[in-house]
Amino acid sequence: MSRPDHLAASGLSAADVGALIDAVVSIARPIRLAFLWRPQLRDPADDMVLETAVNGGARMLVTFNRRDFGTQGAKFGIRVCTPGEALLAVEKSR
């Protein structure tokens, strides 16, 4: 989130992102990788993200990099969506 291209896309400052990351960390819970599902994705560096989501019982994986996840999330019952789509889903569920 703090990469220059991500900051530019989000319109947030580094301080804003730092505050957001601190907030997420304050409610996050550690996930033990009980099962490894590699390889699943076209970019091997993203496999750890999918594995964490699967092992953590996530229903949604939020990323700007949706293309690299393809339809693999659906195999595990995980919806892969952009931040904008996630925000709309949260707003609809209220």
PDB file of N, CA and C in Angstrom:
ATOM      1  N   MET A   1       0.804  -1.198   0.000  1.00  0.00           N
ATOM      2  CA  MET A   1       0.000   0.000   0.000  1.00  0.00           C
ATOM      3  C   MET A   1       0.849   1.265   0.000  1.00  0.00           C
ATOM      4  N   SER A   2       2.086   1.144   0.420  1.00  0.00           N
ATOM      5  CA  SER A   2       2.918   2.337   0.505  1.00  0.00           C
ATOM      6  C   SER A   2       3.818   2.525  -0.715  1.00  0.00           C
ATOM      7  N   ARG A   3       3.682   1.666  -1.701  1.00  0.00           N
ATOM      8  CA  ARG A   3       4.449   1.854  -2.930  1.00  0.00           C
ATOM      9  C   ARG A   3       3.973   3.132  -3.618  1.00  0.00           C
ATOM     10  N   PRO A   4       4.891   3.837  -4.269  1.00  0.00           N
ATOM     11  CA  PRO A   4       4.500   5.096  -4.919  1.00  0.00           C
ATOM     12  C   PRO A   4       3.311   4.950  -5.869  1.00  0.00           C
ATOM     13  N   ASP A   5       3.259   3.878  -6.654  1.00  0.00           N
ATOM     14  CA  ASP A   5       2.137   3.716  -7.579  1.00  0.00           C
ATOM     15  C   ASP A   5       0.829   3.464  -6.837  1.00  0.00           C
ATOM     16  N   HIS A   6       0.884   2.791  -5.697  1.00  0.00           N
ATOM     17  CA  HIS A   6      -0.328   2.563  -4.910  1.00  0.00           C
ATOM     18  C   HIS A   6      -0.796   3.857  -4.253  1.00  0.00           C
ATOM     19  N   LEU A   7       0.156   4.649  -3.764  1.00  0.00           N
ATOM     20  CA  LEU A   7      -0.208   5.940  -3.179  1.00  0.00           C
ATOM     21  C   LEU A   7      -0.866   6.832  -4.227  1.00  0.00           C
ATOM     22  N   ALA A   8      -0.294   6.849  -5.419  1.00  0.00           N
ATOM     23  CA  ALA A   8      -0.862   7.664  -6.495  1.00  0.00           C
ATOM     24  C   ALA A   8      -2.268   7.204  -6.849  1.00  0.00           C
ATOM     25  N   ALA A   9      -2.472   5.892  -6.932  1.00  0.00           N
ATOM     26  CA  ALA A   9      -3.790   5.354  -7.298  1.00  0.00           C
ATOM     27  C   ALA A   9      -4.832   5.635  -6.219  1.00  0.00           C
ATOM     28  N   SER A  10      -4.414   5.585  -4.962  1.00  0.00           N
ATOM     29  CA  SER A  10      -5.369   5.771  -3.870  1.00  0.00           C
ATOM     30  C   SER A  10      -5.605   7.231  -3.522  1.00  0.00           C
ATOM     31  N   GLY A  11      -4.620   8.081  -3.854  1.00  0.00           N
ATOM     32  CA  GLY A  11      -4.725   9.482  -3.473  1.00  0.00           C
ATOM     33  C   GLY A  11      -4.427   9.719  -2.002  1.00  0.00           C
ATOM     34  N   LEU A  12      -3.912   8.706  -1.319  1.00  0.00           N
ATOM     35  CA  LEU A  12      -3.585   8.823   0.104  1.00  0.00           C
ATOM     36  C   LEU A  12      -2.133   9.219   0.291  1.00  0.00           C
ATOM     37  N   SER A  13      -1.842   9.802   1.429  1.00  0.00           N
ATOM     38  CA  SER A  13      -0.455  10.116   1.774  1.00  0.00           C
ATOM     39  C   SER A  13       0.162   8.904   2.467  1.00  0.00           C
ATOM     40  N   ALA A  14       1.477   8.915   2.584  1.00  0.00           N
ATOM     41  CA  ALA A  14       2.162   7.836   3.296  1.00  0.00           C
ATOM     42  C   ALA A  14       1.685   7.775   4.748  1.00  0.00           C
ATOM     43  N   ALA A  15       1.426   8.926   5.352  1.00  0.00           N
ATOM     44  CA  ALA A  15       0.925   8.963   6.728  1.00  0.00           C
ATOM     45  C   ALA A  15      -0.471   8.343   6.822  1.00  0.00           C
ATOM     46  N   ASP A  16      -1.335   8.637   5.826  1.00  0.00           N
ATOM     47  CA  ASP A  16      -2.679   8.039   5.801  1.00  0.00           C
ATOM     48  C   ASP A  16      -2.584   6.523   5.718  1.00  0.00           C
ATOM     49  N   VAL A  17      -1.731   6.042   4.844  1.00  0.00           N
ATOM     50  CA  VAL A  17      -1.563   4.595   4.671  1.00  0.00           C
ATOM     51  C   VAL A  17      -1.002   3.985   5.947  1.00  0.00           C
ATOM     52  N   GLY A  18      -0.049   4.654   6.577  1.00  0.00           N
ATOM     53  CA  GLY A  18       0.496   4.159   7.840  1.00  0.00           C
ATOM     54  C   GLY A  18      -0.580   4.021   8.900  1.00  0.00           C
ATOM     55  N   ALA A  19      -1.457   5.007   8.990  1.00  0.00           N
ATOM     56  CA  ALA A  19      -2.564   4.952   9.953  1.00  0.00           C
ATOM     57  C   ALA A  19      -3.520   3.815   9.620  1.00  0.00           C
ATOM     58  N   LEU A  20      -3.798   3.621   8.332  1.00  0.00           N
ATOM     59  CA  LEU A  20      -4.674   2.537   7.915  1.00  0.00           C
ATOM     60  C   LEU A  20      -4.060   1.180   8.247  1.00  0.00           C
ATOM     61  N   ILE A  21      -2.782   1.013   7.962  1.00  0.00           N
ATOM     62  CA  ILE A  21      -2.108  -0.248   8.273  1.00  0.00           C
ATOM     63  C   ILE A  21      -2.109  -0.494   9.783  1.00  0.00           C
ATOM     64  N   ASP A  22      -1.856   0.533  10.577  1.00  0.00           N
ATOM     65  CA  ASP A  22      -1.902   0.394  12.035  1.00  0.00           C
ATOM     66  C   ASP A  22      -3.284  -0.063  12.497  1.00  0.00           C
ATOM     67  N   ALA A  23      -4.329   0.493  11.889  1.00  0.00           N
ATOM     68  CA  ALA A  23      -5.696   0.112  12.259  1.00  0.00           C
ATOM     69  C   ALA A  23      -5.975  -1.342  11.907  1.00  0.00           C
ATOM     70  N   VAL A  24      -5.529  -1.765  10.720  1.00  0.00           N
ATOM     71  CA  VAL A  24      -5.740  -3.162  10.311  1.00  0.00           C
ATOM     72  C   VAL A  24      -4.978  -4.099  11.236  1.00  0.00           C
ATOM     73  N   VAL A  25      -3.744  -3.774  11.536  1.00  0.00           N
ATOM     74  CA  VAL A  25      -2.929  -4.615  12.410  1.00  0.00           C
ATOM     75  C   VAL A  25      -3.557  -4.726  13.793  1.00  0.00           C
ATOM     76  N   SER A  26      -4.188  -3.678  14.264  1.00  0.00           N
ATOM     77  CA  SER A  26      -4.774  -3.700  15.605  1.00  0.00           C
ATOM     78  C   SER A  26      -5.935  -4.690  15.725  1.00  0.00           C
ATOM     79  N   ILE A  27      -6.573  -5.034  14.606  1.00  0.00           N
ATOM     80  CA  ILE A  27      -7.691  -5.995  14.661  1.00  0.00           C
ATOM     81  C   ILE A  27      -7.374  -7.315  13.966  1.00  0.00           C
ATOM     82  N   ALA A  28      -6.195  -7.401  13.355  1.00  0.00           N
ATOM     83  CA  ALA A  28      -5.816  -8.617  12.619  1.00  0.00           C
ATOM     84  C   ALA A  28      -5.513  -9.752  13.586  1.00  0.00           C
ATOM     85  N   ARG A  29      -5.650 -10.953  13.087  1.00  0.00           N
ATOM     86  CA  ARG A  29      -5.257 -12.124  13.877  1.00  0.00           C
ATOM     87  C   ARG A  29      -4.264 -12.948  13.063  1.00  0.00           C
ATOM     88  N   PRO A  30      -3.271 -13.498  13.732  1.00  0.00           N
ATOM     89  CA  PRO A  30      -2.282 -14.319  13.013  1.00  0.00           C
ATOM     90  C   PRO A  30      -2.946 -15.552  12.414  1.00  0.00           C
ATOM     91  N   ILE A  31      -2.500 -15.935  11.238  1.00  0.00           N
ATOM     92  CA  ILE A  31      -3.032 -17.122  10.563  1.00  0.00           C
ATOM     93  C   ILE A  31      -1.918 -18.136  10.398  1.00  0.00           C
ATOM     94  N   ARG A  32      -2.145 -19.319  10.927  1.00  0.00           N
ATOM     95  CA  ARG A  32      -1.206 -20.419  10.768  1.00  0.00           C
ATOM     96  C   ARG A  32      -1.519 -21.102   9.445  1.00  0.00           C
ATOM     97  N   LEU A  33      -0.506 -21.276   8.620  1.00  0.00           N
ATOM     98  CA  LEU A  33      -0.713 -21.944   7.334  1.00  0.00           C
ATOM     99  C   LEU A  33      -0.715 -23.443   7.553  1.00  0.00           C
ATOM    100  N   ALA A  34      -1.903 -23.984   7.793  1.00  0.00           N
ATOM    101  CA  ALA A  34      -2.042 -25.414   8.042  1.00  0.00           C
ATOM    102  C   ALA A  34      -1.913 -26.218   6.751  1.00  0.00           C
ATOM    103  N   PHE A  35      -2.301 -25.617   5.653  1.00  0.00           N
ATOM    104  CA  PHE A  35      -2.222 -26.277   4.352  1.00  0.00           C
ATOM    105  C   PHE A  35      -1.589 -25.325   3.348  1.00  0.00           C
ATOM    106  N   LEU A  36      -0.716 -25.856   2.522  1.00  0.00           N
ATOM    107  CA  LEU A  36      -0.120 -25.081   1.437  1.00  0.00           C
ATOM    108  C   LEU A  36      -0.795 -25.515   0.142  1.00  0.00           C
ATOM    109  N   TRP A  37      -1.207 -24.561  -0.649  1.00  0.00           N
ATOM    110  CA  TRP A  37      -1.963 -24.840  -1.863  1.00  0.00           C
ATOM    111  C   TRP A  37      -1.177 -24.518  -3.126  1.00  0.00           C
ATOM    112  N   ARG A  38       0.119 -24.358  -3.011  1.00  0.00           N
ATOM    113  CA  ARG A  38       0.948 -23.945  -4.149  1.00  0.00           C
ATOM    114  C   ARG A  38       1.202 -25.087  -5.100  1.00  0.00           C
ATOM    115  N   PRO A  39       1.381 -24.770  -6.353  1.00  0.00           N
ATOM    116  CA  PRO A  39       1.123 -23.484  -7.005  1.00  0.00           C
ATOM    117  C   PRO A  39      -0.334 -23.381  -7.435  1.00  0.00           C
ATOM    118  N   GLN A  40      -0.889 -22.209  -7.325  1.00  0.00           N
ATOM    119  CA  GLN A  40      -2.270 -21.945  -7.735  1.00  0.00           C
ATOM    120  C   GLN A  40      -2.359 -20.784  -8.722  1.00  0.00           C
ATOM    121  N   LEU A  41      -1.463 -19.821  -8.570  1.00  0.00           N
ATOM    122  CA  LEU A  41      -1.597 -18.566  -9.307  1.00  0.00           C
ATOM    123  C   LEU A  41      -0.508 -18.386 -10.349  1.00  0.00           C
ATOM    124  N   ARG A  42      -0.776 -17.528 -11.301  1.00  0.00           N
ATOM    125  CA  ARG A  42       0.204 -17.303 -12.360  1.00  0.00           C
ATOM    126  C   ARG A  42       1.427 -16.556 -11.855  1.00  0.00           C
ATOM    127  N   ASP A  43       1.284 -15.779 -10.791  1.00  0.00           N
ATOM    128  CA  ASP A  43       2.426 -15.118 -10.158  1.00  0.00           C
ATOM    129  C   ASP A  43       2.695 -15.830  -8.837  1.00  0.00           C
ATOM    130  N   PRO A  44       3.761 -16.629  -8.762  1.00  0.00           N
ATOM    131  CA  PRO A  44       4.036 -17.398  -7.545  1.00  0.00           C
ATOM    132  C   PRO A  44       4.158 -16.536  -6.289  1.00  0.00           C
ATOM    133  N   ALA A  45       4.515 -15.269  -6.434  1.00  0.00           N
ATOM    134  CA  ALA A  45       4.627 -14.390  -5.272  1.00  0.00           C
ATOM    135  C   ALA A  45       3.266 -14.120  -4.630  1.00  0.00           C
ATOM    136  N   ASP A  46       2.177 -14.342  -5.364  1.00  0.00           N
ATOM    137  CA  ASP A  46       0.833 -14.112  -4.825  1.00  0.00           C
ATOM    138  C   ASP A  46       0.254 -15.338  -4.131  1.00  0.00           C
ATOM    139  N   ASP A  47       0.891 -16.497  -4.284  1.00  0.00           N
ATOM    140  CA  ASP A  47       0.370 -17.717  -3.667  1.00  0.00           C
ATOM    141  C   ASP A  47       0.242 -17.584  -2.152  1.00  0.00           C
ATOM    142  N   MET A  48       1.184 -16.893  -1.501  1.00  0.00           N
ATOM    143  CA  MET A  48       1.114 -16.759  -0.042  1.00  0.00           C
ATOM    144  C   MET A  48      -0.114 -15.955   0.375  1.00  0.00           C
ATOM    145  N   VAL A  49      -0.537 -15.020  -0.453  1.00  0.00           N
ATOM    146  CA  VAL A  49      -1.720 -14.216  -0.138  1.00  0.00           C
ATOM    147  C   VAL A  49      -2.965 -15.101  -0.196  1.00  0.00           C
ATOM    148  N   LEU A  50      -3.078 -15.900  -1.260  1.00  0.00           N
ATOM    149  CA  LEU A  50      -4.223 -16.807  -1.382  1.00  0.00           C
ATOM    150  C   LEU A  50      -4.212 -17.843  -0.267  1.00  0.00           C
ATOM    151  N   GLU A  51      -3.053 -18.401   0.044  1.00  0.00           N
ATOM    152  CA  GLU A  51      -2.963 -19.403   1.119  1.00  0.00           C
ATOM    153  C   GLU A  51      -3.397 -18.822   2.466  1.00  0.00           C
ATOM    154  N   THR A  52      -3.003 -17.602   2.742  1.00  0.00           N
ATOM    155  CA  THR A  52      -3.402 -16.965   3.995  1.00  0.00           C
ATOM    156  C   THR A  52      -4.904 -16.767   4.030  1.00  0.00           C
ATOM    157  N   ALA A  53      -5.474 -16.339   2.916  1.00  0.00           N
ATOM    158  CA  ALA A  53      -6.926 -16.152   2.853  1.00  0.00           C
ATOM    159  C   ALA A  53      -7.661 -17.474   3.054  1.00  0.00           C
ATOM    160  N   VAL A  54      -7.191 -18.529   2.412  1.00  0.00           N
ATOM    161  CA  VAL A  54      -7.833 -19.842   2.541  1.00  0.00           C
ATOM    162  C   VAL A  54      -7.722 -20.341   3.974  1.00  0.00           C
ATOM    163  N   ASN A  55      -6.511 -20.338   4.522  1.00  0.00           N
ATOM    164  CA  ASN A  55      -6.298 -20.843   5.878  1.00  0.00           C
ATOM    165  C   ASN A  55      -6.990 -19.992   6.931  1.00  0.00           C
ATOM    166  N   GLY A  56      -7.207 -18.720   6.638  1.00  0.00           N
ATOM    167  CA  GLY A  56      -7.884 -17.832   7.577  1.00  0.00           C
ATOM    168  C   GLY A  56      -9.392 -17.825   7.453  1.00  0.00           C
ATOM    169  N   GLY A  57      -9.916 -18.572   6.483  1.00  0.00           N
ATOM    170  CA  GLY A  57     -11.363 -18.630   6.309  1.00  0.00           C
ATOM    171  C   GLY A  57     -11.955 -17.356   5.724  1.00  0.00           C
ATOM    172  N   ALA A  58     -11.171 -16.634   4.933  1.00  0.00           N
ATOM    173  CA  ALA A  58     -11.652 -15.381   4.337  1.00  0.00           C
ATOM    174  C   ALA A  58     -12.769 -15.638   3.335  1.00  0.00           C
ATOM    175  N   ARG A  59     -13.699 -14.723   3.277  1.00  0.00           N
ATOM    176  CA  ARG A  59     -14.751 -14.777   2.259  1.00  0.00           C
ATOM    177  C   ARG A  59     -14.436 -13.840   1.110  1.00  0.00           C
ATOM    178  N   MET A  60     -13.534 -12.869   1.366  1.00  0.00           N
ATOM    179  CA  MET A  60     -13.195 -11.877   0.357  1.00  0.00           C
ATOM    180  C   MET A  60     -11.705 -11.574   0.428  1.00  0.00           C
ATOM    181  N   LEU A  61     -11.083 -11.463  -0.746  1.00  0.00           N
ATOM    182  CA  LEU A  61      -9.687 -11.060  -0.858  1.00  0.00           C
ATOM    183  C   LEU A  61      -9.683  -9.774  -1.667  1.00  0.00           C
ATOM    184  N   VAL A  62      -9.176  -8.699  -1.088  1.00  0.00           N
ATOM    185  CA  VAL A  62      -9.229  -7.382  -1.717  1.00  0.00           C
ATOM    186  C   VAL A  62      -7.857  -7.025  -2.266  1.00  0.00           C
ATOM    187  N   THR A  63      -7.810  -6.729  -3.559  1.00  0.00           N
ATOM    188  CA  THR A  63      -6.539  -6.442  -4.217  1.00  0.00           C
ATOM    189  C   THR A  63      -6.753  -5.599  -5.461  1.00  0.00           C
ATOM    190  N   PHE A  64      -5.769  -4.765  -5.776  1.00  0.00           N
ATOM    191  CA  PHE A  64      -5.763  -4.088  -7.075  1.00  0.00           C
ATOM    192  C   PHE A  64      -5.270  -5.050  -8.153  1.00  0.00           C
ATOM    193  N   ASN A  65      -4.697  -6.158  -7.744  1.00  0.00           N
ATOM    194  CA  ASN A  65      -4.058  -7.127  -8.625  1.00  0.00           C
ATOM    195  C   ASN A  65      -4.989  -8.303  -8.916  1.00  0.00           C
ATOM    196  N   ARG A  66      -6.222  -8.037  -9.169  1.00  0.00           N
ATOM    197  CA  ARG A  66      -7.233  -9.081  -9.346  1.00  0.00           C
ATOM    198  C   ARG A  66      -6.908 -10.035 -10.494  1.00  0.00           C
ATOM    199  N   ARG A  67      -6.318  -9.500 -11.537  1.00  0.00           N
ATOM    200  CA  ARG A  67      -6.028 -10.307 -12.723  1.00  0.00           C
ATOM    201  C   ARG A  67      -5.155 -11.528 -12.393  1.00  0.00           C
ATOM    202  N   ASP A  68      -4.145 -11.349 -11.533  1.00  0.00           N
ATOM    203  CA  ASP A  68      -3.248 -12.453 -11.222  1.00  0.00           C
ATOM    204  C   ASP A  68      -3.906 -13.554 -10.402  1.00  0.00           C
ATOM    205  N   PHE A  69      -5.033 -13.260  -9.756  1.00  0.00           N
ATOM    206  CA  PHE A  69      -5.720 -14.278  -8.968  1.00  0.00           C
ATOM    207  C   PHE A  69      -6.706 -15.084  -9.803  1.00  0.00           C
ATOM    208  N   GLY A  70      -7.072 -14.561 -10.965  1.00  0.00           N
ATOM    209  CA  GLY A  70      -7.972 -15.283 -11.862  1.00  0.00           C
ATOM    210  C   GLY A  70      -9.218 -15.767 -11.140  1.00  0.00           C
ATOM    211  N   THR A  71      -9.556 -17.034 -11.376  1.00  0.00           N
ATOM    212  CA  THR A  71     -10.740 -17.627 -10.740  1.00  0.00           C
ATOM    213  C   THR A  71     -10.364 -18.552  -9.586  1.00  0.00           C
ATOM    214  N   GLN A  72      -9.096 -18.523  -9.193  1.00  0.00           N
ATOM    215  CA  GLN A  72      -8.627 -19.447  -8.161  1.00  0.00           C
ATOM    216  C   GLN A  72      -9.295 -19.213  -6.807  1.00  0.00           C
ATOM    217  N   GLY A  73      -9.591 -17.988  -6.468  1.00  0.00           N
ATOM    218  CA  GLY A  73     -10.251 -17.719  -5.189  1.00  0.00           C
ATOM    219  C   GLY A  73     -11.590 -18.424  -5.088  1.00  0.00           C
ATOM    220  N   ALA A  74     -12.325 -18.452  -6.190  1.00  0.00           N
ATOM    221  CA  ALA A  74     -13.650 -19.078  -6.201  1.00  0.00           C
ATOM    222  C   ALA A  74     -13.578 -20.557  -5.851  1.00  0.00           C
ATOM    223  N   LYS A  75     -12.483 -21.216  -6.186  1.00  0.00           N
ATOM    224  CA  LYS A  75     -12.325 -22.636  -5.840  1.00  0.00           C
ATOM    225  C   LYS A  75     -12.387 -22.857  -4.332  1.00  0.00           C
ATOM    226  N   PHE A  76     -12.069 -21.811  -3.574  1.00  0.00           N
ATOM    227  CA  PHE A  76     -12.040 -21.900  -2.119  1.00  0.00           C
ATOM    228  C   PHE A  76     -13.171 -21.088  -1.480  1.00  0.00           C
ATOM    229  N   GLY A  77     -14.106 -20.630  -2.287  1.00  0.00           N
ATOM    230  CA  GLY A  77     -15.220 -19.844  -1.769  1.00  0.00           C
ATOM    231  C   GLY A  77     -14.839 -18.420  -1.411  1.00  0.00           C
ATOM    232  N   ILE A  78     -13.775 -17.918  -2.030  1.00  0.00           N
ATOM    233  CA  ILE A  78     -13.293 -16.567  -1.750  1.00  0.00           C
ATOM    234  C   ILE A  78     -13.552 -15.672  -2.956  1.00  0.00           C
ATOM    235  N   ARG A  79     -14.196 -14.564  -2.709  1.00  0.00           N
ATOM    236  CA  ARG A  79     -14.441 -13.582  -3.761  1.00  0.00           C
ATOM    237  C   ARG A  79     -13.218 -12.664  -3.850  1.00  0.00           C
ATOM    238  N   VAL A  80     -12.603 -12.581  -5.014  1.00  0.00           N
ATOM    239  CA  VAL A  80     -11.461 -11.699  -5.240  1.00  0.00           C
ATOM    240  C   VAL A  80     -12.004 -10.436  -5.886  1.00  0.00           C
ATOM    241  N   CYS A  81     -11.785  -9.294  -5.228  1.00  0.00           N
ATOM    242  CA  CYS A  81     -12.354  -8.056  -5.750  1.00  0.00           C
ATOM    243  C   CYS A  81     -11.418  -6.872  -5.506  1.00  0.00           C
ATOM    244  N   THR A  82     -11.709  -5.807  -6.191  1.00  0.00           N
ATOM    245  CA  THR A  82     -10.941  -4.572  -6.031  1.00  0.00           C
ATOM    246  C   THR A  82     -11.396  -3.862  -4.752  1.00  0.00           C
ATOM    247  N   PRO A  83     -10.608  -2.912  -4.261  1.00  0.00           N
ATOM    248  CA  PRO A  83     -11.046  -2.150  -3.087  1.00  0.00           C
ATOM    249  C   PRO A  83     -12.401  -1.468  -3.297  1.00  0.00           C
ATOM    250  N   GLY A  84     -12.636  -0.941  -4.487  1.00  0.00           N
ATOM    251  CA  GLY A  84     -13.925  -0.298  -4.761  1.00  0.00           C
ATOM    252  C   GLY A  84     -15.085  -1.277  -4.673  1.00  0.00           C
ATOM    253  N   GLU A  85     -14.891  -2.461  -5.233  1.00  0.00           N
ATOM    254  CA  GLU A  85     -15.939  -3.489  -5.163  1.00  0.00           C
ATOM    255  C   GLU A  85     -16.171  -3.933  -3.724  1.00  0.00           C
ATOM    256  N   ALA A  86     -15.102  -4.033  -2.956  1.00  0.00           N
ATOM    257  CA  ALA A  86     -15.228  -4.428  -1.553  1.00  0.00           C
ATOM    258  C   ALA A  86     -16.009  -3.377  -0.777  1.00  0.00           C
ATOM    259  N   LEU A  87     -15.700  -2.118  -1.020  1.00  0.00           N
ATOM    260  CA  LEU A  87     -16.416  -1.042  -0.331  1.00  0.00           C
ATOM    261  C   LEU A  87     -17.903  -1.064  -0.669  1.00  0.00           C
ATOM    262  N   LEU A  88     -18.232  -1.272  -1.937  1.00  0.00           N
ATOM    263  CA  LEU A  88     -19.645  -1.371  -2.320  1.00  0.00           C
ATOM    264  C   LEU A  88     -20.330  -2.549  -1.641  1.00  0.00           C
ATOM    265  N   ALA A  89     -19.634  -3.685  -1.550  1.00  0.00           N
ATOM    266  CA  ALA A  89     -20.201  -4.868  -0.887  1.00  0.00           C
ATOM    267  C   ALA A  89     -20.457  -4.603   0.588  1.00  0.00           C
ATOM    268  N   VAL A  90     -19.531  -3.923   1.231  1.00  0.00           N
ATOM    269  CA  VAL A  90     -19.711  -3.592   2.655  1.00  0.00           C
ATOM    270  C   VAL A  90     -20.885  -2.627   2.825  1.00  0.00           C
ATOM    271  N   GLU A  91     -20.971  -1.628   1.958  1.00  0.00           N
ATOM    272  CA  GLU A  91     -22.070  -0.663   2.043  1.00  0.00           C
ATOM    273  C   GLU A  91     -23.417  -1.340   1.815  1.00  0.00           C
ATOM    274  N   LYS A  92     -23.485  -2.294   0.899  1.00  0.00           N
ATOM    275  CA  LYS A  92     -24.733  -2.998   0.621  1.00  0.00           C
ATOM    276  C   LYS A  92     -25.160  -3.887   1.779  1.00  0.00           C
ATOM    277  N   SER A  93     -24.176  -4.391   2.529  1.00  0.00           N
ATOM    278  CA  SER A  93     -24.496  -5.321   3.624  1.00  0.00           C
ATOM    279  C   SER A  93     -24.988  -4.602   4.883  1.00  0.00           C
ATOM    280  N   ARG A  94     -24.937  -3.289   4.881  1.00  0.00           N
ATOM    281  CA  ARG A  94     -25.379  -2.537   6.065  1.00  0.00           C
ATOM    282  C   ARG A  94     -26.856  -2.320   6.078  1.00  0.00           C
TER     283      ARG A  94
END
